[in-house]
Amino acid sequence: MSVSESFEPTETTDESRPLRERVADNPGPARFWLLGTAVLIALEFGRYIGWVYQLVGAVKYVIGLVGLIPSWIGDSVGEATVPIVSYFVSDTITLVLLFGIAVLVTRFTSWSAVDQFDIGLSDRIVRFLERAVVTAILATLAVLLAFTPVGGLVNGTIDGVFNTLSSIPTLTSHEVISNQGHRTPGGGWDGTFLGLSPAVAWGLRTLLVYTYALTVIVWSWKGYTIFRDHYRQADWTPRDDTLRRFRSHYWGLFGLIVVLMFIVTALWAPAVSPTTADQNIASPYEYEIEYLNDDGEVATVTPGAANLGSISTNQNTVGPMSYDDYDRWAPLGTTPSGQNLLTHIAYGAQTSLVIGLLAIGLGGLIAVTMSMLTAYYKGIVDILTVLTSDTIISIPAFLLVMMLSVIFGDHPLAEPLNGGLLLGLIFAFVYWPGMWRTIRGPSLQVAEEEWVDAARSYGQTPANTMRKHMAPYIAGYIMIYGSLLLGGIIISTAALSFLGLGIEGSTPEWGRLISDGRQLVSTPSWHVATIPGLMIVLVVTGFNALGDGLRDAIDPEADTGGADDTGTAAAGGGG
Amino acid sequence: MSHELSQEPIATETDVPTDSDGDVMIEVEGLKTYYEDGGLLGGTPVKAVDGVSFDIHRGETLGLVGESGCGKTTLGRTLLQLEDATDGEVRFDGVDITTLEGDDLHEWRRNAQMVFQDPESSLNDRMTIGEIVREPLDVHEWETPQARRQRVKELLDTVGLQREHYYRYPHQFSGGQRQRISIARTLALEPDFVVLDEPVSALDVSVQAEIINLLEDLQDEFGLTYLFIAHDLSVVHHLCDRVAVMYLGNVMEIGPTEELFTEPSNPYTHALLSAIPEPDPTVERDRITLHGTPPNPRYPPAGCPFSTRCPARIRPAEYRDLDDELWNRLNTLRELLSERQRADRSVRDRLRAAVGKDTRFGTVEETYDELFGDLEVPARVQSVLDEIATLARDHNESEAIAVFNEAFGSVCDDEPPAYHDMSDGGHQSYCHRHTDEYRSPDAVIENRHG
Ligand code: SF4
C-alpha cells in the first residue's frame, strides 16, 4: 500500500502498547492502588482462602457428577443390551467428554499447532489432531488420578494447604474479636474481646465487617477511576454514560446498597452472627460453652442443651437485643427451637444467594445461549426452542417446581445444602424459558444489525459473532430481568419451605423461620416470623430497584444530558 | 427456453470485451436467490433474484439500479455468499463460489467485501474503531497483532480519519465519518472486489460527494472492482462505467453508462430515466408515470416481469386502437383478478364467499363501476368484460384470467423475452419489442406518452 510507505515502521505510537507497559510508564497511581489492595486482602486473607477452598470443593463436586455420567449411561445401555456393551459405551462417552474439554482447552490457549508446524495438511485436520492429542493427555491424567494413589495424594495435599491457610485468623474472625464469654461473679465479662460485653464485641465486629466491605467497594471504584484517568486508552466509552446515568438514579442506588448488604451478610455470615451455624444449629452437642449460673458459679453446658432453655414461644421468649440465660447475646432474639435468629438469617442469606445465583446464572446462560442460536440461525432451531419453552411455560411455574422437587427428592443431587442445590437447578430449568422470551426480541433485533452481516462477510465464525456482536447487547437485558427474577426466586424458595417442601434439616432458610413463627406473631415472640419477613421484603425490593436502575442506565433513550460533550470529540476527522 | 436465452449475453460479452482493459473478473450465470420463509410448511418462495446473468470486468464499476425491493441488494449479497444461491453460478476468476465451503469459503472471503448502506447499523458501537477495523485482520490471522494495529492506523489515515481515532467509539462520529470507518474495515484485507450497497443514501447530501470521491480515489489507488448498488441515478451516472437495470429479480437492461443514459432501450429504463429531473430545461422530456405497484415477487408474471406496468406493452392487434386509459384500467382489473385468485385459496375467504358475504375485495359490480364507470367501453370489450364478471362472481378466477388473457393478452404476458444486443458495446435489453415483428420501445413510448 502506498500509504504505508509514507510512515516509518518505527513510528509505533505510545497508545498502542499493552496495559503492562502503560503502567510501567507511569507506575505511581497503580502502585498506590495495588498497595491498598494488598493491605485489604491481607486483612481477610484466611477468609478469602476459605472461599476459594469452598469453590474448589464445588468444582470437585461437579467433576465428580460429570464423572458419573459415562457409567450411568453405560450401565443403562448395558442393562438393555449385553453387560459388556456398558464398558464400551461408558468409555466412549468419557472420551467424548474429554474431547469436549480438549476443544475448550485448545480454544482458550493461544498456542496452536497450526502456526507451529507446516505439514501440508489442511488447518482443520491439524486442529483435530491437536485436540485428539490433548484428549489423550487428559485421559491419561484422569486414569492416573482415579486408579492410582496419585489421586489421593494430590487431593490430600490440596486439602491440607487450604485448611492451614484458611485457618489464619482474619480481622473479622471470632478468634480476633470474640463475643463468646461469660459473666464473672464480679459483674464483668470473661473470654470476650478486651472484656467487653458480648453485645459490644458483636457490635464492633459487625461494624468492622460492613466497614471493611464498604472500603473494598470504594477501593474498587477508586481502582476503576485510576484506570480510567491514567491508563485507559479511550477517553470515552459507552459504559461511562451507563455509569453516569446509574449514579444519578437514586432508586437504583438504594437497590444496589440493599443488594450489596445482602451479599456481604451472606459472605460474612460467620462474622455477622454471634455464633457459628455449626455450633448453634448443625452440631450443637459437640461444643461446650461456659456461663454464670443462678448460683453465681461458672458452669459448662452444650449449646444444644442451652438452646432448649432459650426458646422463643408463646410462653418464654428471648427477644431482640437481649441475652439468654446462658450469657449468649441474641441481637435478633431466638427461634422457637432456641437457636440464634441472627445466625439463622445470616446463613439463610447464604442459602438464598446460592440458590438465586445458581438459578439465574444457569438459567440465564441457557437463555442467552438459546437466544443467540435462535436469532442467528432461526429456522428449525427456533421452532424447537419455541416448542420447548412453551411447553415448560404452559405448566404453572410453582406447580412445576413442586413436582420436580418431589420427583428428585431422593436423587444424589438433593444432598448438597439439604436440597438447595437441587432447588437452584429446578428454578434454572423452570425460569430459563421466561428469560429467553424476554431477551428474544432484542436478540432478533441485534441479529438484524448490519454489523452481524459485516462480520459474516469477512468470515467471522458464528460463535465469535454471537459473543462479540450480539451477546453484549443482550447482557443488559438479562441483568435487568435476572435481578427482577432473583427476588421472585427468594420468595419462591421461602414459599416452598413454608409449605414444607423446600429446604429441610440443618440448612438455615428464611421461609422456614416464617413458617415456624407464624403462630407467634401476636405473642411476645413476634420477632421469629416478622424479622425474616421484613428481610425478604427488603431484599426483594432491593433487587427490583436495582433492576429498575439498570434498565434506566442501560437505555440511552433515557439520557437527557451529556450528549454534547462527546459529539464534538471527533470533529477533527472531517467527512 | 428462458434458460437458453439467459446464457446468450455471456457468450456475446466474453467474445466482445467492452472495456479495452477489461478482463472478466466475475461471471454471473442464471443466478437465482429464492427466500423460503414458510418455515416447515414450505410455501411459495419469494423470488428475489430470478435468473440473472452478467459479467463484471476487473477494475470497473458496475452500477446496479432499480426500485427498492427489486432484488438488487439480494443480488449483491448473493455475490458475497451472504445469501445462498438457489440456482446458477457465480464464477470469481473462474471458480464457482456458490459451491465453496469451509476453509475455501473462509479464504475466498478475503477477496470480496461489502460496504453497507446504514453506517448507524454497520458498526458495532460497543467496540472501538480500532477493534472494528482490526476484526477482519484478526479473523484471518493477518501477521502479528502489532502489525495489525499499525495497519489499522494506516487504514484510518487512508480513508481520511486520524490515527488517534483508534480508541474512540462509533458514537463519537458523524454519519459520514462512520461510513469512512466502514470503508476502512472493508479495505483491511485488501479485497479485489467490493460491493457498495447504497453507501451514500443514508448520508447528508453535502457528505455524499466526499464519500463518492473517496471511493473513486480508493479504486484508483488499490485497483478495486466495484458493484455499486443505488437508486440514485445521478450518482450512478457519475461513478459507474456500466449500469445494469433491475426489475423484479431480472436485469432488464445492461450497458455502458453513457449509452444507457442517452439512448435507453428498455421501456423500464425509459420510465426510470424519465423520473430524473432534467438538468437542461430546454430539453423536453415527459415523465412516464408507471401505474400500480410492482407485482409480488412471490408470484411474478409468467411472461415479461414488467408486463403488468409496462408503458410499451405489446397489445393484441385487434384491440390496438383502444384508448390508453382503458388499457390501464384493464391492467388493473387483471391485477385484481390474480390477487383474488391467490386470496381465494384461503379457506376463510372461501367460507365467507359461500355464505354470501363477499370477501375484502368487494363485489364485482363495485369493482367494475370504479374501473370502467367513467369510460366509454366499446361493445366488443364490454362483452369480454361481462364474461369475466360472470366467472368472477362464481369465484372462478383462474377461468376469468384465462378469458382475459385470451382476449387482451400478448406475447409480453406469455413468454419471457430474450436479451437483444443494442450495440457492439455489450449493451443489451430484455424486451420483446426489439424483434423485427414489433415497433421499438422508443417509438411506442413516443407515440403513447409523447
Ligand atoms: S417485453 Fe413487453 S412488457 Fe416487457 S418490457 Fe418489453 S414491451 Fe414491455
JSON list of C-alpha atoms in Angstrom, two decimals, chain A residues 309-372:
[
{"chain": "A", "resi": 309, "resn": "GLY", "atom": "CA", "xyz": [-33.56, -23.29, 77.66]},
{"chain": "A", "resi": 310, "resn": "SER", "atom": "CA", "xyz": [-33.69, -20.25, 75.38]},
{"chain": "A", "resi": 311, "resn": "ILE", "atom": "CA", "xyz": [-36.65, -20.99, 73.14]},
{"chain": "A", "resi": 312, "resn": "SER", "atom": "CA", "xyz": [-38.98, -18.27, 71.94]},
{"chain": "A", "resi": 313, "resn": "THR", "atom": "CA", "xyz": [-42.56, -19.48, 72.08]},
{"chain": "A", "resi": 314, "resn": "ASN", "atom": "CA", "xyz": [-45.78, -18.01, 73.35]},
{"chain": "A", "resi": 315, "resn": "GLN", "atom": "CA", "xyz": [-44.67, -18.55, 76.94]},
{"chain": "A", "resi": 316, "resn": "ASN", "atom": "CA", "xyz": [-40.94, -17.91, 77.00]},
{"chain": "A", "resi": 317, "resn": "THR", "atom": "CA", "xyz": [-39.21, -15.52, 74.78]},
{"chain": "A", "resi": 318, "resn": "VAL", "atom": "CA", "xyz": [-35.73, -14.30, 74.12]},
{"chain": "A", "resi": 319, "resn": "GLY", "atom": "CA", "xyz": [-36.46, -11.14, 72.21]},
{"chain": "A", "resi": 320, "resn": "PRO", "atom": "CA", "xyz": [-34.26, -8.94, 70.09]},
{"chain": "A", "resi": 321, "resn": "MET", "atom": "CA", "xyz": [-31.32, -7.19, 71.75]},
{"chain": "A", "resi": 322, "resn": "SER", "atom": "CA", "xyz": [-31.22, -9.42, 74.78]},
{"chain": "A", "resi": 323, "resn": "TYR", "atom": "CA", "xyz": [-29.15, -12.13, 76.47]},
{"chain": "A", "resi": 324, "resn": "ASP", "atom": "CA", "xyz": [-30.47, -15.58, 77.12]},
{"chain": "A", "resi": 325, "resn": "ASP", "atom": "CA", "xyz": [-29.94, -17.38, 80.40]},
{"chain": "A", "resi": 326, "resn": "TYR", "atom": "CA", "xyz": [-26.63, -18.75, 79.20]},
{"chain": "A", "resi": 327, "resn": "ASP", "atom": "CA", "xyz": [-24.95, -15.36, 78.71]},
{"chain": "A", "resi": 328, "resn": "ARG", "atom": "CA", "xyz": [-25.36, -15.63, 74.97]},
{"chain": "A", "resi": 329, "resn": "TRP", "atom": "CA", "xyz": [-26.08, -12.45, 73.08]},
{"chain": "A", "resi": 330, "resn": "ALA", "atom": "CA", "xyz": [-29.10, -12.65, 70.74]},
{"chain": "A", "resi": 331, "resn": "PRO", "atom": "CA", "xyz": [-29.28, -9.45, 68.68]},
{"chain": "A", "resi": 332, "resn": "LEU", "atom": "CA", "xyz": [-32.49, -10.59, 66.96]},
{"chain": "A", "resi": 333, "resn": "GLY", "atom": "CA", "xyz": [-33.75, -12.96, 69.62]},
{"chain": "A", "resi": 334, "resn": "THR", "atom": "CA", "xyz": [-34.04, -16.73, 69.28]},
{"chain": "A", "resi": 335, "resn": "THR", "atom": "CA", "xyz": [-36.12, -19.15, 67.26]},
{"chain": "A", "resi": 336, "resn": "PRO", "atom": "CA", "xyz": [-38.80, -21.47, 68.67]},
{"chain": "A", "resi": 337, "resn": "SER", "atom": "CA", "xyz": [-36.10, -24.11, 68.97]},
{"chain": "A", "resi": 338, "resn": "GLY", "atom": "CA", "xyz": [-33.84, -21.76, 70.88]},
{"chain": "A", "resi": 339, "resn": "GLN", "atom": "CA", "xyz": [-31.35, -21.13, 68.09]},
{"chain": "A", "resi": 340, "resn": "ASN", "atom": "CA", "xyz": [-29.93, -17.72, 67.43]},
{"chain": "A", "resi": 341, "resn": "LEU", "atom": "CA", "xyz": [-32.19, -15.89, 64.95]},
{"chain": "A", "resi": 342, "resn": "LEU", "atom": "CA", "xyz": [-29.44, -13.72, 63.51]},
{"chain": "A", "resi": 343, "resn": "THR", "atom": "CA", "xyz": [-27.28, -16.77, 62.82]},
{"chain": "A", "resi": 344, "resn": "HIS", "atom": "CA", "xyz": [-30.25, -18.25, 61.03]},
{"chain": "A", "resi": 345, "resn": "ILE", "atom": "CA", "xyz": [-30.82, -15.15, 58.98]},
{"chain": "A", "resi": 346, "resn": "ALA", "atom": "CA", "xyz": [-27.19, -14.61, 58.05]},
{"chain": "A", "resi": 347, "resn": "TYR", "atom": "CA", "xyz": [-26.66, -18.20, 56.97]},
{"chain": "A", "resi": 348, "resn": "GLY", "atom": "CA", "xyz": [-30.10, -18.20, 55.40]},
{"chain": "A", "resi": 349, "resn": "ALA", "atom": "CA", "xyz": [-28.94, -15.31, 53.23]},
{"chain": "A", "resi": 350, "resn": "GLN", "atom": "CA", "xyz": [-26.17, -17.63, 52.05]},
{"chain": "A", "resi": 351, "resn": "THR", "atom": "CA", "xyz": [-28.68, -20.29, 51.13]},
{"chain": "A", "resi": 352, "resn": "SER", "atom": "CA", "xyz": [-30.87, -17.82, 49.24]},
{"chain": "A", "resi": 353, "resn": "LEU", "atom": "CA", "xyz": [-27.87, -16.37, 47.45]},
{"chain": "A", "resi": 354, "resn": "VAL", "atom": "CA", "xyz": [-26.57, -19.75, 46.34]},
{"chain": "A", "resi": 355, "resn": "ILE", "atom": "CA", "xyz": [-29.96, -20.83, 45.09]},
{"chain": "A", "resi": 356, "resn": "GLY", "atom": "CA", "xyz": [-30.67, -17.49, 43.44]},
{"chain": "A", "resi": 357, "resn": "LEU", "atom": "CA", "xyz": [-27.31, -17.16, 41.75]},
{"chain": "A", "resi": 358, "resn": "LEU", "atom": "CA", "xyz": [-27.33, -20.77, 40.60]},
{"chain": "A", "resi": 359, "resn": "ALA", "atom": "CA", "xyz": [-30.82, -20.40, 39.16]},
{"chain": "A", "resi": 360, "resn": "ILE", "atom": "CA", "xyz": [-30.19, -17.06, 37.49]},
{"chain": "A", "resi": 361, "resn": "GLY", "atom": "CA", "xyz": [-26.69, -17.97, 36.39]},
{"chain": "A", "resi": 362, "resn": "LEU", "atom": "CA", "xyz": [-27.56, -21.30, 34.86]},
{"chain": "A", "resi": 363, "resn": "GLY", "atom": "CA", "xyz": [-31.00, -20.26, 33.60]},
{"chain": "A", "resi": 364, "resn": "GLY", "atom": "CA", "xyz": [-29.55, -17.05, 32.18]},
{"chain": "A", "resi": 365, "resn": "LEU", "atom": "CA", "xyz": [-26.77, -18.98, 30.49]},
{"chain": "A", "resi": 366, "resn": "ILE", "atom": "CA", "xyz": [-29.25, -21.31, 28.84]},
{"chain": "A", "resi": 367, "resn": "ALA", "atom": "CA", "xyz": [-31.48, -18.39, 27.89]},
{"chain": "A", "resi": 368, "resn": "VAL", "atom": "CA", "xyz": [-28.66, -16.34, 26.37]},
{"chain": "A", "resi": 369, "resn": "THR", "atom": "CA", "xyz": [-27.21, -19.31, 24.50]},
{"chain": "A", "resi": 370, "resn": "MET", "atom": "CA", "xyz": [-30.58, -20.28, 23.09]},
{"chain": "A", "resi": 371, "resn": "SER", "atom": "CA", "xyz": [-31.46, -16.71, 22.19]},
{"chain": "A", "resi": 372, "resn": "MET", "atom": "CA", "xyz": [-28.15, -16.29, 20.34]}
]
